[in-house]
Amino acid sequence: MRLLFIGDIVGRPGRRAVAALMPELKRQYRPDVIVANGENAAGGFGLTMGAAEELLSCGIELITMGNHTWDNKEIFTVLTEHSEVIRPANYPPGAPGNGFGIIRVGGGGTSGAKIAVINLNGRVFMDQADDPFRAFDEIYDEIRASVSAVFVDFHAEATSEKVAFGWFADGRATGVFGTHTHVPTADERILPMGTAYITDVGMTGPLNSVLGIDTSIIIRRFRSQLPERFEIAKGPVSLNSIIVDFDELTGKALAIERVSVIFEN
């Protein structure tokens, strides 16, 4: 089987790129499962109902979030009405929404493979969150007997924390994909026990930007140390994603490939 994971979708330019490029991505790569990180999909911060439904209508089957989960008040309604949107599982007990989702692939009714996706926030240089390692253990023990594969969106800043988590989950997770930094890394590999790993998938947002934001704004902030309203950059959009082939019988990854496409927005 094959999974397509799309890196952090940034604002309207990112959403437009996904809508425009999805037909060709499906035709060329024929993924069985499509997942994307959408925590920046509404204006660069958070997710609205409209943005969520726009992405789901493109063929994305599950949307993960991150440290900007609560930035838009509509997220509470989104999480209530759309089980296809999940938030980091290591928020404190009582947080609305679910920290993992199940996608049924192929067949109908109760047939077909069941693919689990777990969303976790890192803790190094990030807002406070519960232990992501323990959260993974608890969820994995709960679902491992009932699913064919387990993928993790590990939304974190520090590369060391992401790499450590990849080794921690090796042999249990089918894939561990780092998100959050918006810069794709070139370290995709299959770990020894069969887990596909990459430190950061990258973003789906303006190419000529600083992490999706207008370059002049970010440069002024660095030079002046003064706050300034962020604006999404204009121009061509880079869609960063990965393709993972995996065996649904063993839950082991077989191959991982970075896929980057430029959309002239």
Coordinates of C-alpha atoms in Angstrom, one line a residue:
M1 CA 0.0 0.0 0.0
R2 CA 1.0 3.6 -0.4
L3 CA 0.6 6.7 1.7
L4 CA 1.0 10.3 0.7
F5 CA 1.7 12.8 3.5
I6 CA 1.6 16.5 2.6
G7 CA 3.7 18.9 4.7
D8 CA 2.3 21.9 6.7
I9 CA -0.2 23.7 4.4
V10 CA 0.2 27.5 4.8
G11 CA -2.8 29.8 4.2
R12 CA -4.8 30.2 1.0
P13 CA -1.7 29.8 -1.3
G14 CA -1.1 26.4 0.2
R15 CA -4.7 25.3 -0.1
R16 CA -4.9 26.4 -3.7
A17 CA -1.8 24.5 -4.5
V18 CA -3.2 21.3 -2.9
A19 CA -6.4 21.7 -4.9
A20 CA -4.6 22.3 -8.2
L21 CA -1.9 19.6 -7.8
M22 CA -3.9 16.8 -6.2
P23 CA -5.3 15.3 -9.4
E24 CA -1.8 14.9 -10.9
L25 CA -0.4 13.6 -7.5
K26 CA -3.1 11.0 -7.5
R27 CA -2.6 10.1 -11.1
Q28 CA 1.2 9.8 -10.9
Y29 CA 1.7 8.2 -7.5
R30 CA -1.7 6.4 -6.9
P31 CA -1.7 6.7 -3.1
D32 CA -4.1 4.6 -1.1
V33 CA -4.1 7.0 1.8
I34 CA -3.7 10.8 1.8
V35 CA -2.9 12.7 5.0
A36 CA -1.8 16.4 5.5
N37 CA -0.8 18.7 8.3
G38 CA -3.2 21.7 8.3
E39 CA -2.3 23.6 11.4
N40 CA -1.4 26.7 9.3
A41 CA -4.0 26.4 6.7
A42 CA -6.2 29.4 7.7
G43 CA -4.2 32.6 7.2
G44 CA -1.0 30.8 8.4
F45 CA -2.3 30.2 12.0
G46 CA -4.9 27.5 12.9
L47 CA -7.7 25.9 11.0
T48 CA -11.2 27.2 10.2
M49 CA -14.2 25.1 9.2
G50 CA -14.1 26.4 5.7
A51 CA -10.4 25.6 5.3
A52 CA -10.8 22.1 6.7
E53 CA -13.7 21.3 4.4
E54 CA -11.8 22.8 1.4
L55 CA -8.9 20.4 2.1
L56 CA -11.1 17.4 2.7
S57 CA -12.9 18.0 -0.6
C58 CA -9.6 17.8 -2.4
G59 CA -9.2 14.1 -1.3
I60 CA -7.2 14.5 1.9
E61 CA -8.6 11.9 4.2
L62 CA -7.2 13.1 7.5
I63 CA -5.8 16.4 8.7
T64 CA -3.2 16.6 11.5
M65 CA -2.5 19.7 13.6
G66 CA 0.2 21.1 15.9
N67 CA 1.1 23.9 18.2
H68 CA -1.2 26.3 16.4
T69 CA -4.2 24.0 17.0
W70 CA -6.1 26.5 19.2
D71 CA -5.2 29.7 17.3
N72 CA -8.6 29.9 15.6
K73 CA -11.8 29.6 17.7
E74 CA -13.5 27.6 15.0
I75 CA -11.3 24.7 15.7
F76 CA -13.6 23.6 18.6
T77 CA -16.4 23.2 16.1
V78 CA -14.1 21.6 13.5
L79 CA -13.0 18.9 15.9
T80 CA -16.6 18.2 17.0
E81 CA -18.0 17.9 13.5
H82 CA -15.0 16.4 11.6
S83 CA -13.4 13.3 13.0
E84 CA -11.1 13.6 10.0
V85 CA -9.3 16.4 11.8
I86 CA -7.1 15.3 14.8
R87 CA -5.0 17.4 17.2
P88 CA -1.9 16.4 19.2
A89 CA -2.6 13.5 21.5
N90 CA -0.4 14.8 24.3
Y91 CA -2.5 17.8 25.3
P92 CA -3.8 17.4 28.8
P93 CA -6.9 15.2 29.5
G94 CA -10.1 16.9 28.7
A95 CA -8.9 18.8 25.6
P96 CA -11.5 18.6 22.8
G97 CA -11.0 16.4 19.8
N98 CA -9.0 13.2 19.2
G99 CA -5.3 12.6 19.2
F100 CA -5.4 9.9 16.6
G101 CA -7.6 8.8 13.7
I102 CA -8.4 5.6 11.8
I103 CA -8.7 5.5 8.0
R104 CA -10.3 2.4 6.4
V105 CA -8.6 1.7 3.1
G106 CA -10.3 -0.4 0.4
G107 CA -13.4 -2.5 0.6
G108 CA -16.6 -1.2 2.3
G109 CA -18.4 -1.6 5.6
T110 CA -16.1 -3.5 7.9
S111 CA -13.7 -4.7 5.2
G112 CA -10.5 -3.2 4.1
A113 CA -7.2 -2.3 5.9
K114 CA -7.3 0.1 8.9
I115 CA -4.6 2.7 9.0
A116 CA -4.0 4.7 12.2
V117 CA -2.5 8.2 12.3
I118 CA -1.3 9.6 15.6
N119 CA -0.6 13.4 16.1
L120 CA 2.0 14.5 18.7
N121 CA 3.6 17.7 19.8
G122 CA 7.3 17.9 20.8
R123 CA 8.3 19.7 24.0
V124 CA 11.8 21.1 23.2
F125 CA 11.5 24.9 22.4
M126 CA 7.7 24.4 22.2
D127 CA 4.7 25.2 24.3
Q128 CA 4.1 23.0 27.3
A129 CA 2.7 19.6 26.5
D130 CA 2.5 16.1 28.1
D131 CA 5.2 13.5 27.3
P132 CA 4.8 12.5 23.6
F133 CA 6.8 9.3 24.2
R134 CA 4.4 8.1 26.9
A135 CA 1.4 9.2 24.8
F136 CA 2.6 7.2 21.9
D137 CA 3.1 4.1 24.1
E138 CA -0.5 4.4 25.5
I139 CA -2.1 4.9 22.1
Y140 CA -0.1 2.2 20.4
D141 CA -0.9 -0.4 23.0
E142 CA -4.6 0.5 22.6
I143 CA -4.8 0.2 18.8
R144 CA -1.9 -2.1 17.6
A145 CA -4.1 -5.3 17.5
S146 CA -6.8 -3.6 15.4
V147 CA -4.9 -1.7 12.7
S148 CA -2.6 -2.6 9.8
A149 CA -0.2 0.3 10.0
V150 CA 0.5 3.2 12.4
F151 CA 1.8 6.6 11.2
V152 CA 2.9 9.5 13.4
D153 CA 3.0 13.2 12.7
F154 CA 5.6 14.4 15.2
H155 CA 5.2 18.2 15.3
A156 CA 8.4 19.5 16.9
E157 CA 11.1 22.1 16.7
A158 CA 14.3 20.3 17.8
T159 CA 15.8 17.8 15.3
S160 CA 17.3 15.8 18.2
E161 CA 13.8 15.2 19.7
K162 CA 12.4 14.2 16.4
V163 CA 15.3 11.8 15.6
A164 CA 15.1 10.3 19.1
F165 CA 11.4 9.7 18.7
G166 CA 12.0 8.0 15.4
W167 CA 14.3 5.5 17.0
F168 CA 11.9 5.1 20.0
A169 CA 9.0 4.2 17.6
D170 CA 11.1 2.1 15.2
G171 CA 9.5 -1.3 14.6
R172 CA 6.2 -0.2 16.0
A173 CA 5.2 2.8 13.8
T174 CA 5.1 2.3 10.1
G175 CA 6.2 5.9 9.6
V176 CA 7.3 8.9 11.7
F177 CA 7.1 12.2 9.9
G178 CA 8.5 15.4 11.4
T179 CA 6.5 18.6 10.8
H180 CA 6.6 22.2 12.1
T181 CA 9.8 23.8 10.9
H182 CA 8.5 24.1 7.3
V183 CA 12.0 23.3 5.9
P184 CA 12.3 19.8 4.3
T185 CA 15.2 17.7 5.4
A186 CA 17.1 15.2 3.2
D187 CA 17.4 12.4 5.8
E188 CA 14.5 10.2 4.7
R189 CA 15.3 6.5 5.4
I190 CA 13.9 3.2 6.6
L191 CA 15.1 2.5 10.1
P192 CA 16.4 -1.0 11.0
M193 CA 13.1 -2.3 12.4
G194 CA 11.0 -1.1 9.4
T195 CA 9.9 2.5 10.3
A196 CA 10.0 5.1 7.5
Y197 CA 11.5 8.3 9.0
I198 CA 12.1 11.9 8.0
T199 CA 13.0 14.8 10.3
D200 CA 10.8 17.3 8.5
V201 CA 8.5 16.9 5.5
G202 CA 8.6 20.7 4.8
M203 CA 5.6 22.9 4.0
T204 CA 3.1 23.5 1.3
G205 CA 3.4 27.3 1.0
P206 CA 5.0 30.3 -0.7
L207 CA 8.5 29.4 -2.1
N208 CA 9.9 32.9 -1.8
S209 CA 9.2 33.4 1.8
V210 CA 10.4 32.9 5.4
L211 CA 8.5 29.8 6.4
G212 CA 5.5 31.0 4.4
I213 CA 5.6 34.6 5.6
D214 CA 6.5 37.7 3.5
T215 CA 10.3 38.0 3.7
S216 CA 10.4 41.8 4.3
I217 CA 8.3 41.4 7.4
I218 CA 10.5 38.8 8.9
I219 CA 13.7 40.6 8.1
R220 CA 12.4 43.8 9.7
R221 CA 11.4 41.8 12.8
F222 CA 14.9 40.3 13.1
R223 CA 16.5 43.7 12.7
S224 CA 14.2 45.8 14.9
Q225 CA 13.1 43.3 17.5
L226 CA 9.6 44.9 17.3
P227 CA 6.4 43.0 16.8
E228 CA 4.7 43.2 13.4
R229 CA 1.7 41.6 11.8
F230 CA 2.5 38.6 9.7
E231 CA 1.3 38.3 6.1
I232 CA 1.5 35.3 3.9
A233 CA 3.9 35.7 1.0
K234 CA 2.8 35.8 -2.6
G235 CA 4.2 34.0 -5.7
P236 CA 4.9 30.4 -6.5
V237 CA 4.1 27.7 -4.0
S238 CA 6.2 24.7 -3.1
L239 CA 4.3 21.6 -2.2
N240 CA 6.5 19.3 0.0
S241 CA 5.4 15.8 0.6
I242 CA 6.5 12.2 1.1
I243 CA 5.4 8.9 -0.3
V244 CA 5.7 5.8 1.8
D245 CA 5.2 2.3 0.5
F246 CA 4.3 -0.2 3.2
D247 CA 3.2 -3.8 3.8
E248 CA -0.3 -3.8 5.4
L249 CA 0.2 -7.4 6.6
T250 CA 3.4 -6.6 8.6
G251 CA 3.0 -2.9 9.2
K252 CA 6.6 -2.4 7.9
A253 CA 7.6 0.4 5.6
L254 CA 9.2 -0.7 2.3
A255 CA 10.2 2.7 0.8
I256 CA 10.1 6.4 1.4
E257 CA 10.5 9.2 -1.2
R258 CA 10.4 13.0 -1.0
V259 CA 8.1 14.6 -3.5
S260 CA 8.3 18.4 -4.1
V261 CA 6.2 20.2 -6.8
I262 CA 6.2 23.9 -7.6
F263 CA 2.8 25.5 -8.3
E264 CA 2.7 28.9 -10.0
N265 CA 0.1 30.5 -7.8

